[in-house]
Short mmCIF file of C-alpha atoms in Angstrom, two decimals:
data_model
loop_
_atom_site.label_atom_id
_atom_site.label_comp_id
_atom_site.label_asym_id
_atom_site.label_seq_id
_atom_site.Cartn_x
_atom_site.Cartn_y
_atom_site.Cartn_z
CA UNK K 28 116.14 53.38 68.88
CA UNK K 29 116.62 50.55 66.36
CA UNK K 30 114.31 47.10 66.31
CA UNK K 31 117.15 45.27 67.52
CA UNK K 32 117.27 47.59 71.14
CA UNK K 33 113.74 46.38 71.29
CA UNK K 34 112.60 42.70 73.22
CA UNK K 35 108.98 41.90 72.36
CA UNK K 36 107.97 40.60 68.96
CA UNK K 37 106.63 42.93 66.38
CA UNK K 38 103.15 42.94 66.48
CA UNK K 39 100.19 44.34 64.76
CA UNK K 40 97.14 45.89 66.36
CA UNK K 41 94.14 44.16 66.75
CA UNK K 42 92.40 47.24 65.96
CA UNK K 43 92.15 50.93 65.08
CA UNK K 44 90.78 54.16 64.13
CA UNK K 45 90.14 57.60 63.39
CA UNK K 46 88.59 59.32 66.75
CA UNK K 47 87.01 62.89 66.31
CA UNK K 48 87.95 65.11 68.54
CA UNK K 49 86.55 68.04 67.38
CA UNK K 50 87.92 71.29 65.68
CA UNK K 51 88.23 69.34 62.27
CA UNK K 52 90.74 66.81 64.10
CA UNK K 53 90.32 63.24 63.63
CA UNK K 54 93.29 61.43 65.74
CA UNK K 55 94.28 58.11 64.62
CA UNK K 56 94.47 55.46 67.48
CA UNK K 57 95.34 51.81 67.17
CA UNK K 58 95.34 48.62 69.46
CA UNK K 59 97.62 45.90 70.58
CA UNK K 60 98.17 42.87 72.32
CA UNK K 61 95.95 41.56 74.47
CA UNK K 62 92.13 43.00 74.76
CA UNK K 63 91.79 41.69 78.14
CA UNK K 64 95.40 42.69 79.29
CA UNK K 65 96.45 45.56 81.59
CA UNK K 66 96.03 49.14 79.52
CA UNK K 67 98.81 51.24 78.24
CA UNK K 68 99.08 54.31 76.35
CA UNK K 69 102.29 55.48 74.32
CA UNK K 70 102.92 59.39 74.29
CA UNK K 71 105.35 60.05 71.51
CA UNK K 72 107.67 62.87 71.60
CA UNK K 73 108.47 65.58 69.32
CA UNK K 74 105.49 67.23 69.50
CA UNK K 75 104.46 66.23 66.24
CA UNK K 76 106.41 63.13 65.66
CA UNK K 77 103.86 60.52 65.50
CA UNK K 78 104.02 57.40 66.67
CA UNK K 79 105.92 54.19 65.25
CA UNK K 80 105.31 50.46 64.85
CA UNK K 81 108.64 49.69 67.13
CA UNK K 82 106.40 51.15 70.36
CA UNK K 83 104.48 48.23 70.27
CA UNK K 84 107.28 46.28 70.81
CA UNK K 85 108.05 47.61 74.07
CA UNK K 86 104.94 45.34 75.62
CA UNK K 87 104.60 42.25 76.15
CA UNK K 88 101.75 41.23 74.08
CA UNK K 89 100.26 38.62 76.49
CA UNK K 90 99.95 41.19 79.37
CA UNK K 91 99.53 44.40 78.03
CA UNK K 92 97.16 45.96 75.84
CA UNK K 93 98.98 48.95 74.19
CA UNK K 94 96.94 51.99 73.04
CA UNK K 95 99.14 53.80 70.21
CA UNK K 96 97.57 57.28 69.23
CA UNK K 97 99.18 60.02 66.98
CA UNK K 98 98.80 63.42 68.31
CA UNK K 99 97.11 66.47 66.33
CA UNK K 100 98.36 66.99 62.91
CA UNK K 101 101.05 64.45 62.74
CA UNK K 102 101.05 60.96 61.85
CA UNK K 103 98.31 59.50 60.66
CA UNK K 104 95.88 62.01 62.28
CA UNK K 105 94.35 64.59 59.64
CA UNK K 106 94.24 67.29 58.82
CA UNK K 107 98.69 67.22 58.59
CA UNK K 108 100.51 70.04 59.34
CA UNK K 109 102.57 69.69 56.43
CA UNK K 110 99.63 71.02 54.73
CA UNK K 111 99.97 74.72 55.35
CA UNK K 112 96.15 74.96 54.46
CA UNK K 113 95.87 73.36 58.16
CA UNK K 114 95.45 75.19 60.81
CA UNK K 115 96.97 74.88 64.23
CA UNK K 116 94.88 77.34 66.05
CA UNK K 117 93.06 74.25 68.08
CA UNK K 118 96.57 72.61 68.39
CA UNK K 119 97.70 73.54 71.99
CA UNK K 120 99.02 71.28 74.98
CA UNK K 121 95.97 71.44 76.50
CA UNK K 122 93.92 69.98 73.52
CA UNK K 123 96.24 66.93 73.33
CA UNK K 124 95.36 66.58 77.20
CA UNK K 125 91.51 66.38 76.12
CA UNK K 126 92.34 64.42 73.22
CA UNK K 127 93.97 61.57 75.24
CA UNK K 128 90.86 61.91 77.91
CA UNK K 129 88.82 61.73 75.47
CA UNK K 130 90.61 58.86 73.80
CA UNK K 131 90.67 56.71 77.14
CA UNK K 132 86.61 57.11 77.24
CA UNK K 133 86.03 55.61 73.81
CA UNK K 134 88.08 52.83 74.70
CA UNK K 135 86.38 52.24 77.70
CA UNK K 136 89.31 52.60 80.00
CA UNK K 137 89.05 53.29 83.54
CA UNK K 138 92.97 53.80 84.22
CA UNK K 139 95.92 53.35 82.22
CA UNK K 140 99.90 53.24 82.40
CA UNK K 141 101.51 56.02 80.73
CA UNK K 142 104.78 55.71 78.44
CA UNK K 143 106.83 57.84 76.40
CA UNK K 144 109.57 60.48 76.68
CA UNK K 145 111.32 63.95 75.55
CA UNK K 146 108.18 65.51 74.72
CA UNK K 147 106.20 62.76 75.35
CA UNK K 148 107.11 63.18 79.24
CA UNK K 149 106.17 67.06 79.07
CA UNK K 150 102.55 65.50 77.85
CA UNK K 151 102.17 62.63 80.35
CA UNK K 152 103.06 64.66 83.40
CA UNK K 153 100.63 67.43 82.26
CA UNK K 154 97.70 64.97 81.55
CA UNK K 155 99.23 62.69 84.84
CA UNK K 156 98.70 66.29 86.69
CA UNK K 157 95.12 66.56 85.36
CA UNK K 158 93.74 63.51 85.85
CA UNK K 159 96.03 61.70 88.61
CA UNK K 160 92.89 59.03 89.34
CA UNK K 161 92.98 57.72 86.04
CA UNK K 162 97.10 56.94 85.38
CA UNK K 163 97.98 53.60 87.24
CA UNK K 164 101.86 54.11 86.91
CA UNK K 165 104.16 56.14 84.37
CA UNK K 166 107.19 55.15 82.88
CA UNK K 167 109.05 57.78 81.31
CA UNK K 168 112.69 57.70 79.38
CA UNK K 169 113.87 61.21 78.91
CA UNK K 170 112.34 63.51 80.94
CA UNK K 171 111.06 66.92 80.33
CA UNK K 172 108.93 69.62 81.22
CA UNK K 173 109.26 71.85 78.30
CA UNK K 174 110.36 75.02 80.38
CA UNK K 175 111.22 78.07 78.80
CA UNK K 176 114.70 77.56 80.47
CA UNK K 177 114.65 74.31 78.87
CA UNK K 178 113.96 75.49 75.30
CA UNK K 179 116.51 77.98 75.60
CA UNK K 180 118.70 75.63 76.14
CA UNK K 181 117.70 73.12 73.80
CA UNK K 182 118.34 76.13 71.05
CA UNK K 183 120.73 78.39 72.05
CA UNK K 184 122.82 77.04 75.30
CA UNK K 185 123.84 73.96 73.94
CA UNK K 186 125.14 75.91 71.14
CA UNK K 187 127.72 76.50 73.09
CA UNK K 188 129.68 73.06 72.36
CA UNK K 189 128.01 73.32 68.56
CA UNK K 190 129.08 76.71 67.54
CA UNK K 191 129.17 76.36 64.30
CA UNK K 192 126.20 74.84 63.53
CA UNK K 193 124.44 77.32 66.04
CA UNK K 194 125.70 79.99 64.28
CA UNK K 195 124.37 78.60 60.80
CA UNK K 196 121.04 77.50 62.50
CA UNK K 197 120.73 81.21 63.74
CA UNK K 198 121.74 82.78 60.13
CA UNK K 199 119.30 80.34 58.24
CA UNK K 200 116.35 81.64 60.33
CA UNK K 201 117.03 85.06 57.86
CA UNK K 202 116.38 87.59 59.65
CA UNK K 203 118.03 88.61 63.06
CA UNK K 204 115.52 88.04 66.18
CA UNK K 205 114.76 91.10 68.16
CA UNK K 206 113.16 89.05 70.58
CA UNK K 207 109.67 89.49 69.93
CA UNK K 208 109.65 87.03 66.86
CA UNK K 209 109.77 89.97 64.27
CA UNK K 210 111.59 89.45 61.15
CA UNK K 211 113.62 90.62 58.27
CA UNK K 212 112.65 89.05 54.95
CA UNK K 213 114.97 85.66 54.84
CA UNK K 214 118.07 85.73 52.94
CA UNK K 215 117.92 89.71 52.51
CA UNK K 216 121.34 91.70 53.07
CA UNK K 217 119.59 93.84 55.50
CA UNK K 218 118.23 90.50 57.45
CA UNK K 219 121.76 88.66 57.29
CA UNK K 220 123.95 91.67 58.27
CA UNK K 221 121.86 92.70 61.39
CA UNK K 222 121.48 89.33 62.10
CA UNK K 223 125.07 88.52 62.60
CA UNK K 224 125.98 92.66 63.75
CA UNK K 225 123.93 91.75 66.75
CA UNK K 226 125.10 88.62 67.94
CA UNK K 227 124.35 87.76 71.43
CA UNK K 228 122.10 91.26 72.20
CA UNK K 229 119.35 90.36 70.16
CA UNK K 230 119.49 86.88 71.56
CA UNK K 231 119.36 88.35 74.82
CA UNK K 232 116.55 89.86 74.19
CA UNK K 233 113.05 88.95 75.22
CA UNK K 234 111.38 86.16 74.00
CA UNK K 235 112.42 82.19 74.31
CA UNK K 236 116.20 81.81 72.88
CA UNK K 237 115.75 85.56 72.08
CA UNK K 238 113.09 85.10 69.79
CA UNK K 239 114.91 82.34 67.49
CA UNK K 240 112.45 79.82 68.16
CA UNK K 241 109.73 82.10 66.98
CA UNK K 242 111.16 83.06 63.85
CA UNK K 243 111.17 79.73 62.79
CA UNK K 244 107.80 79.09 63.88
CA UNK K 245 106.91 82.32 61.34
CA UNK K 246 109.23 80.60 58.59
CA UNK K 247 107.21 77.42 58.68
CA UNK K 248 103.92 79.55 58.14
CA UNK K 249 105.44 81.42 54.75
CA UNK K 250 103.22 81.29 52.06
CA UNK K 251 106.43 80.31 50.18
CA UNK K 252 106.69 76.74 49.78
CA UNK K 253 110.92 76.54 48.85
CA UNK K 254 111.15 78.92 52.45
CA UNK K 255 109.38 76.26 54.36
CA UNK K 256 111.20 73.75 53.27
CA UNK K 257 114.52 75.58 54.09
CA UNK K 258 113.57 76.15 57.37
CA UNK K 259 112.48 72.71 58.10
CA UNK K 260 115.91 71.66 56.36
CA UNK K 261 117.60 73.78 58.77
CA UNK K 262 115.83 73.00 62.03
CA UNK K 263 116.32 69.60 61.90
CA UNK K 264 119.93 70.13 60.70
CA UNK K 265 120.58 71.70 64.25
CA UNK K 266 118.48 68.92 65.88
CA UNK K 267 120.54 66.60 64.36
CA UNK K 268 123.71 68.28 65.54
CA UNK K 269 123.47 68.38 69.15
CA UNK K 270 122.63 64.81 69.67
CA UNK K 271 125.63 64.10 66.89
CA UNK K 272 127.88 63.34 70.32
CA UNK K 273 126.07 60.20 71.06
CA UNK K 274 127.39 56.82 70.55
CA UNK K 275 123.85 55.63 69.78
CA UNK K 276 121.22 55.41 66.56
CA UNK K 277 120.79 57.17 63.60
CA UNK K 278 123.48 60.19 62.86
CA UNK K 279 120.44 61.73 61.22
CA UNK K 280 117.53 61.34 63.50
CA UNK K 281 115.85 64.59 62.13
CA UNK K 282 116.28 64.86 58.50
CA UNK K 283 116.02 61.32 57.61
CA UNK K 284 112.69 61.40 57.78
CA UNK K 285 110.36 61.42 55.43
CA UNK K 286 109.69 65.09 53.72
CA UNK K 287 105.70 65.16 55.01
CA UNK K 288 106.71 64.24 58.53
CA UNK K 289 109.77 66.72 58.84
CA UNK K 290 107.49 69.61 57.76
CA UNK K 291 104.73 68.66 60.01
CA UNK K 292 107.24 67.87 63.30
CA UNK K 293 109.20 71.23 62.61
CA UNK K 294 105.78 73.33 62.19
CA UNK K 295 104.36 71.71 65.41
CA UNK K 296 107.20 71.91 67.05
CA UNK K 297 108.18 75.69 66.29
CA UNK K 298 104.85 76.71 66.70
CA UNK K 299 104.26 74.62 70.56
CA UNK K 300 108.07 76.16 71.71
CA UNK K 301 107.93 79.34 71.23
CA UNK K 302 104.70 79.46 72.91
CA UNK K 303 106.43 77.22 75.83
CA UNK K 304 103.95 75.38 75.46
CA UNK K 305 101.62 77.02 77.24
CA UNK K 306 102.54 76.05 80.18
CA UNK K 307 103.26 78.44 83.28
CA UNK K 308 106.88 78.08 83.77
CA UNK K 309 107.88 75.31 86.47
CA UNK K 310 104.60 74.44 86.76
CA UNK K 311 104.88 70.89 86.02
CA UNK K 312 107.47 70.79 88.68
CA UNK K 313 105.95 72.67 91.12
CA UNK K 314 102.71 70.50 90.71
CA UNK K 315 104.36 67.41 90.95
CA UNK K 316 103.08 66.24 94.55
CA UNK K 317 99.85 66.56 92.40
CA UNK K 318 101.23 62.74 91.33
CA UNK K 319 101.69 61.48 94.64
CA UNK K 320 100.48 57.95 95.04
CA UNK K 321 101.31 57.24 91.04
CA UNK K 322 104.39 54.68 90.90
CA UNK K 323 106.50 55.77 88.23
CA UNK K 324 110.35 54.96 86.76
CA UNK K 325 112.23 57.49 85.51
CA UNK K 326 114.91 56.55 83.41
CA UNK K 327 117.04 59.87 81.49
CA UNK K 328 120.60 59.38 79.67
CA UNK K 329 124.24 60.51 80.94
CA UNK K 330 124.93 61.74 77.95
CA UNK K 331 121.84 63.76 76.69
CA UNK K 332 123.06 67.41 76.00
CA UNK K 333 119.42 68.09 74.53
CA UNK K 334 117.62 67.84 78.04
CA UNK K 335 120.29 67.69 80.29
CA UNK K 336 120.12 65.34 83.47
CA UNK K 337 119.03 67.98 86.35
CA UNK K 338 115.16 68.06 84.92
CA UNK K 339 114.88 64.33 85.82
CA UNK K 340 116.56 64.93 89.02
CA UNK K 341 114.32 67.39 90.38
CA UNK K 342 111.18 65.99 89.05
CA UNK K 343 112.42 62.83 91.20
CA UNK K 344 113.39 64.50 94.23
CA UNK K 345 109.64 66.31 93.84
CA UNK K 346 107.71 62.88 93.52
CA UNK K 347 108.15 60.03 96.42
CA UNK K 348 107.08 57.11 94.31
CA UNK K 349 109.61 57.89 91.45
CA UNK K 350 112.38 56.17 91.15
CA UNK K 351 115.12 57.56 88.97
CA UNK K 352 118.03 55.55 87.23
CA UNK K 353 120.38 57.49 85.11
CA UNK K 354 121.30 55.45 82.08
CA UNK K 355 125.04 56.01 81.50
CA UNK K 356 125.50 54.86 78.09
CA UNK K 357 122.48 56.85 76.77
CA UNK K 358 121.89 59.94 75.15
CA UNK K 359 118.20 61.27 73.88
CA UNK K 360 118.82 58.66 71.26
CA UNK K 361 118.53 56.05 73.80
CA UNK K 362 120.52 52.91 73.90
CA UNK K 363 120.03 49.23 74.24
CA UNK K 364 120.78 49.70 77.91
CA UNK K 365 117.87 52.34 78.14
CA UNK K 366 115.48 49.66 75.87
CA UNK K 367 116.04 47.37 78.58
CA UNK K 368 115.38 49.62 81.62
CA UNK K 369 112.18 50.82 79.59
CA UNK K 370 111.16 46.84 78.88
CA UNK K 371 112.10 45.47 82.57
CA UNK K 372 110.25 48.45 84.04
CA UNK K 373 106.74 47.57 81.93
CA UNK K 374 107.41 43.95 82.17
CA UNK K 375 107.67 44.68 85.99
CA UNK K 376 104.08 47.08 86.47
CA UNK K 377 102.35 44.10 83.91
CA UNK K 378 103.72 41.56 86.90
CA UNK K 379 101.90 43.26 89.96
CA UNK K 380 98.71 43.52 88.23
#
């Protein structure tokens, strides 16, 4: 989403930090706008992405006052998860939940509006879930719930229109997946040959995209700095292709980014997947009349092969005071037609206060 999609001035906060949330985790948390002016938090996605000065830009800085906050080991939170000395054991979905509770309570925030999409909507439906008194509204573009079936989908079935570069993203993880995340030693003949020999029975075998997922998540933790780097090359190469259909943003979304920030989304990312991210599957979905009585908007692009269109749709039908518009010109990469639902919908919750 470039500047230009965005409405509000840029604007810089009026404060920050570096919260401790125990583990060895300090979270870094900033504040903008107006101190006085109705409270918002922004979820980023990824997990691991961090969040971004353009954000802030989605609020209207005379009504809102816009927590930022990057999640465990990404951003400007330490210790990163591009250092492979860091470890991820305390990194889990349901840290991130405590984090952001604990976050609201050193701000002194009774309730706040929650904002953010892809996996930013997985974490604001599972904290929403949680602790339903304290979200006012929720305004989410891109919705998911991070279901197995979803991940699956996300990388293997949309391979389907990328096969090509699902067939390279399955030969750079090295060794074929037998569906319990176990390994051949990347780039061996043995690894390669199986790899391609088994085709679609390995991936059919147990684990989350047959165990793909996983073996990247084991490539990121090599003690081998050249294979981590490969893998995170490759990852975001596939990332990159299946939202390469959309008419909007960057045609490199995932490996334009800077080299510290692509190892620590990958690693993250790899690591929260193939765990599904902890999450019982469907639960978020099956919980949602948990949110009843939250007003939310739900916006999700037409054209978003990454998280295709039905999640939205049945998280809307689940939840009476969502309202869900489907954003035909937008794909995960958003559009300036999406910026505007996402500004208009703020603006809007900022007006009834």
């Amino acid at each position: 989403m470039t500047e230009a999609q965005r409405g509000h001035p840029p604007i810089e906060p009026y404060d920050r930090g570096m919260l401790d949330v125990g583990d060895g985790n300090l979270v870094y948390w900033e504040t903008c706008g107006k101190p006085e002016g109705k409270p918002a938090l922004v979820v980023h996605g990824g997990p691991g992405s961090g969040c971004r000065p353009s954000h802030r830009q989605d609020f209207d800085p005379e009504r809102y006052r816009a927590v930022l906050f990057d999640q465990r080991g990404c951003g400007r939170s330490t210790p990163h998860a591009s250092d492979p000395a860091t470890d991820l054991t305390h990194n889990t979905t349901d840290h991130l939940i405590a984090d952001m509770e604990r976050l609201r309570v050193h701000l002194g925030i009774d309730r706040w509006l929650l904002t953010g999409g892809s996996w930013g909507s997985t974490l604001i439906l599972a904290y929403a879930q949680r602790h339903p008194e304290r979200v006012s509204e929720i305004v989410i573009n891109g919705v998911t719930t991070t279901r197995r079936a979803e991940i699956d989908w996300l990388y293997r079935g949309v391979g389907r229109f990328f096969p090509e570069q699902w067939a390279a993203f399955r030969a750079a993880a090295g060794p074929a997946s037998d569906g319990t995340g176990s390994r051949t030693a990347p780039g061996s003949a043995s690894g390669m040959a199986s790899g391609i020999a088994s085709g679609m029975a390995s991936d059919t075998a147990g684990g989350i995209a047959g165990g793909l997922v996983a073996a990247y998540a084991c490539l990121t933790e090599d003690p081998d700095p050249a294979v981590r780097a490969r893998a995170t090359a490759d990852w975001c190469a596939w990332e990159d292709a299946v939202l390469s259909l959309e008419p909007s943003g960057s045609a490199r979304p995932y490996s334009d980014r800077p080299s510290a920030a692509r190892l620590a989304m990958v690693r993250i990312c790899a690591r929260y997947f193939s765990h599904g991210a902890w999450l019982e599957e469907g639960a978020l979905l099956r919980d949602a009349p948990l949110l009843r009585g939250i007003p939310a908007t739900l916006l999700h692009g037409r054209l978003d092969l990454s998280s295709p269109l039905d999640t939205a749709w049945h998280l809307a039908a689940a939840w009476p005071q969502a309202t869900l518009t489907v954003v035909d010109d937008a794909g995960h990469k958003g559009s300036a037609t999406m910026s505007r639902h996402v500004r208009d919908a703020l603006d809007g919750y900022a007006r009834a206060v």
